Amino acid sequence: YRDLHTFELQVPTRLIEWARGNRICVAGYGQSDGNEILQLIPPPTLLTKETQGLCPERDFKVECGGFSERPVYSLKYVPDTSLLVTSGPPDSSLQVWQVSAEDSDIIKSVSTIATENDTGQSWAKIATISARAPWVLHGSRLDRVQITEVESRKNVYTAASRGSEELSGLAFLDCNTLLLCCATGRLCVADIRQPQNLMEAVSAPSAPCSEQWCMGTRHGAQGLEPSCQPVARLSSRGLLTLTDLRKTSEFLALAKARVPSPGSGAEFLCVSWAPALEGYLAISGFDGTVHVYDTQSWDSSGREAEPIFVHKGHAFGGAGGSGDSPLVTVHTWHLQKPRTLFSAASDGSLHVWDWVQPCGKC
């Protein structure tokens, strides 16, 4: 490691979200009332683009917080606002939160976005954007995807789909284009200007019906169309696919991650592209580790890929509440520091780490 910071949360979290001012937000996902939502200030060494060497303050600081009466499974900061949107069981409704001004340390609930016929539906996956107005894209199934204006709670768009597959993730590719990933691995692309058009489907490789999938999208470089950025998909068996949305009939690359077999399920599957490092992605959710891969040498053979780095800090950090080894619940990349990642585990540990590139490529 070049650097490693740790922080112990009161409860486990399954999300790490960047907020304004280079803050990060975390929240508990326990089943009891009183799940904390916290906005943390990272250690000072992570707030600058250049490595600063020794620094007397190496810990996270809690800047503000609040409590949710329900488990928080997903949290998204609404760009250019002081609002957060969360979702979690027992239904697909959304909760909107206000991060208070500098003279207050409270994150307070301000409204709820209800969805039609959400009784019995699983929790909603969410994405946010502020290109035209503060919008939230949300849904739990393919036929229940919609865009809602956060502040007015007005419905802006409802997707037209004949399928009712469960969703594992969704994203804005740009202000008009949506990408939806089903738990079966199928990708669907929708244009909000043509809500009645059937979505374009991108199939996953043939796999057992019990296999679950998640996706990761990469923000395009300036001047580059979002559709040019490959979409990564990760299965509960550790299969990784890279897809160019402009040419969906074939895979850009296909590889097998070196993960425990059989897969431990799909609840915490996570795959993400490095925002400041070309061709690098990270995966987690199989055990107490985070694997980092360089995809630039991948082909369509599907052979096992060798990780360039494995973060094992959570695995050696102690046992979770059940006595089992901690399971990494989520990870995310630092927005400016190329090789710096945040990760959280089921024992409540939060790590931020930066690995040393041995071959000098980066």
Coordinates of C-alpha atoms in Angstrom, one line a residue, residues 182-358:
C182 CA -31.8 -6.7 -15.0
A183 CA -30.8 -9.2 -12.4
T184 CA -30.6 -11.8 -15.2
G185 CA -27.9 -9.7 -16.9
R186 CA -29.9 -8.2 -19.7
L187 CA -29.2 -4.6 -20.5
C188 CA -31.9 -2.2 -21.7
V189 CA -31.5 1.2 -23.2
A190 CA -34.3 3.8 -23.2
D191 CA -34.6 7.3 -24.6
I192 CA -36.9 9.6 -22.5
R193 CA -37.8 11.5 -25.7
Q194 CA -39.4 8.3 -27.0
P195 CA -41.1 6.8 -24.0
Q196 CA -43.3 4.4 -26.0
N197 CA -40.5 2.7 -27.9
L198 CA -39.5 -0.7 -26.8
M199 CA -36.1 -0.8 -25.1
E200 CA -33.1 -2.2 -26.9
A201 CA -32.0 -5.4 -25.2
V202 CA -28.5 -6.6 -24.8
S203 CA -28.3 -10.2 -23.6
A204 CA -25.9 -11.7 -21.1
P205 CA -23.8 -14.8 -21.8
S206 CA -25.8 -18.0 -21.4
A207 CA -25.7 -19.0 -17.7
P208 CA -27.6 -20.8 -15.1
C209 CA -31.0 -19.2 -14.3
S210 CA -29.9 -18.8 -10.7
E211 CA -27.0 -16.5 -11.7
Q212 CA -27.4 -12.8 -10.7
W213 CA -25.8 -9.8 -12.4
C214 CA -24.9 -6.2 -11.7
M215 CA -23.4 -3.5 -13.9
G216 CA -20.9 -0.6 -13.8
T217 CA -20.9 2.4 -16.1
R218 CA -18.0 4.8 -16.7
H219 CA -18.4 8.5 -17.0
G220 CA -17.0 9.6 -20.3
A221 CA -14.1 11.9 -20.8
Q222 CA -14.8 15.4 -21.9
G223 CA -16.1 15.5 -25.5
L224 CA -16.6 11.7 -25.6
E225 CA -20.1 10.3 -26.0
P226 CA -21.4 8.2 -23.1
S227 CA -22.3 5.4 -25.5
C228 CA -18.6 5.1 -26.3
Q229 CA -17.9 4.0 -22.8
P230 CA -18.0 0.3 -22.2
V231 CA -20.5 -1.2 -19.7
A232 CA -19.1 -3.8 -17.4
R233 CA -21.3 -6.6 -16.0
L234 CA -20.4 -8.9 -13.2
S235 CA -22.2 -12.2 -12.3
S236 CA -22.4 -14.0 -9.0
R237 CA -20.1 -16.7 -10.5
G238 CA -17.5 -14.0 -11.2
L239 CA -18.0 -13.7 -14.9
L240 CA -17.1 -10.3 -16.3
T241 CA -18.3 -8.8 -19.6
L242 CA -17.5 -5.5 -21.3
T243 CA -20.0 -4.2 -23.9
D244 CA -20.0 -1.4 -26.3
L245 CA -23.6 -0.1 -26.5
R246 CA -23.1 1.0 -30.1
K247 CA -22.4 -2.6 -31.1
T248 CA -24.4 -5.0 -28.9
S249 CA -24.2 -8.1 -31.0
E250 CA -20.8 -9.1 -29.6
F251 CA -18.7 -8.5 -26.4
L252 CA -15.7 -6.3 -26.3
A253 CA -14.2 -8.6 -23.8
L254 CA -15.1 -11.6 -21.6
A255 CA -13.2 -12.8 -18.6
K256 CA -13.5 -14.8 -15.4
A257 CA -12.6 -13.2 -12.1
R258 CA -10.7 -15.2 -9.5
V259 CA -13.4 -15.4 -6.8
P260 CA -14.6 -18.0 -4.4
S261 CA -16.7 -20.7 -6.1
P262 CA -19.6 -21.2 -6.0
G263 CA -20.6 -17.5 -5.6
S264 CA -21.9 -16.5 -2.2
G265 CA -25.0 -14.7 -3.8
A266 CA -25.6 -11.4 -5.3
E267 CA -26.7 -9.1 -2.5
F268 CA -23.5 -7.1 -2.4
L269 CA -22.1 -7.6 -5.9
C270 CA -20.3 -4.4 -7.1
V271 CA -18.3 -3.6 -10.2
S272 CA -17.0 -0.1 -10.9
W273 CA -14.8 1.7 -13.5
A274 CA -11.9 3.9 -12.3
P275 CA -12.8 7.5 -13.2
A276 CA -9.2 8.6 -13.5
L277 CA -7.4 5.5 -14.8
E278 CA -8.1 4.2 -18.3
G279 CA -9.3 0.6 -18.5
Y280 CA -9.2 -0.2 -14.8
L281 CA -12.1 -1.6 -12.8
A282 CA -12.7 -3.1 -9.4
I283 CA -15.1 -5.8 -8.1
S284 CA -16.3 -6.9 -4.7
G285 CA -19.1 -8.7 -2.9
F286 CA -17.8 -12.3 -2.9
D287 CA -15.7 -12.2 0.3
G288 CA -13.6 -9.8 2.4
T289 CA -11.6 -8.6 -0.5
V290 CA -11.7 -6.0 -3.4
H291 CA -10.0 -7.0 -6.7
V292 CA -8.6 -4.5 -9.2
Y293 CA -8.2 -5.5 -12.8
D294 CA -6.6 -3.9 -15.9
T295 CA -9.0 -4.7 -18.7
Q296 CA -6.8 -3.4 -21.6
S297 CA -5.4 -6.8 -22.4
W298 CA -8.7 -8.7 -22.2
D299 CA -10.2 -10.5 -25.2
S300 CA -13.3 -12.5 -25.8
S301 CA -11.8 -15.9 -24.7
G302 CA -13.4 -15.8 -21.2
R303 CA -10.2 -17.0 -19.6
E304 CA -9.4 -16.3 -15.9
A305 CA -8.1 -12.7 -15.4
E306 CA -5.2 -12.0 -13.0
P307 CA -6.0 -9.1 -10.6
I308 CA -3.2 -6.4 -10.4
F309 CA -4.1 -5.8 -6.8
V310 CA -6.2 -7.4 -4.1
H311 CA -7.2 -5.4 -1.0
K312 CA -7.5 -7.9 1.9
G313 CA -7.7 -5.5 4.8
H314 CA -11.4 -6.3 5.7
A315 CA -10.7 -10.0 5.6
F316 CA -8.1 -9.6 8.3
G317 CA -9.9 -6.9 10.3
G318 CA -11.9 -9.3 12.5
A319 CA -15.1 -11.3 12.4
G320 CA -18.5 -9.9 11.7
G321 CA -21.4 -10.2 14.1
S322 CA -22.3 -13.7 13.0
G323 CA -18.8 -14.9 13.7
D324 CA -18.0 -15.3 10.0
S325 CA -15.3 -13.3 8.2
P326 CA -16.4 -9.8 7.1
L327 CA -17.9 -9.5 3.6
V328 CA -17.2 -6.4 1.6
T329 CA -20.5 -4.7 1.0
V330 CA -19.5 -1.9 -1.4
H331 CA -16.6 -0.1 -2.8
T332 CA -16.1 3.1 -4.9
W333 CA -13.2 5.0 -6.5
H334 CA -11.8 8.4 -5.4
L335 CA -12.8 10.9 -8.1
Q336 CA -9.4 12.5 -8.6
K337 CA -6.7 10.2 -7.1
P338 CA -6.3 7.4 -9.7
R339 CA -5.5 4.4 -7.6
T340 CA -7.4 5.3 -4.4
L341 CA -10.6 3.4 -3.4
F342 CA -13.0 3.4 -0.5
S343 CA -14.5 0.1 0.7
A344 CA -16.9 -1.0 3.5
A345 CA -17.6 -4.4 5.0
S346 CA -20.3 -6.2 7.0
D347 CA -18.4 -5.6 10.3
G348 CA -18.8 -1.8 10.0
S349 CA -15.3 -1.2 8.9
L350 CA -14.6 1.6 6.3
H351 CA -11.3 1.6 4.5
V352 CA -9.7 4.0 2.1
W353 CA -6.5 2.7 0.4
D354 CA -4.1 3.5 -2.4
W355 CA -1.9 0.7 -3.8
V356 CA 1.6 1.0 -5.3
Q357 CA 1.7 0.2 -9.0
P358 CA 4.6 -2.3 -9.2

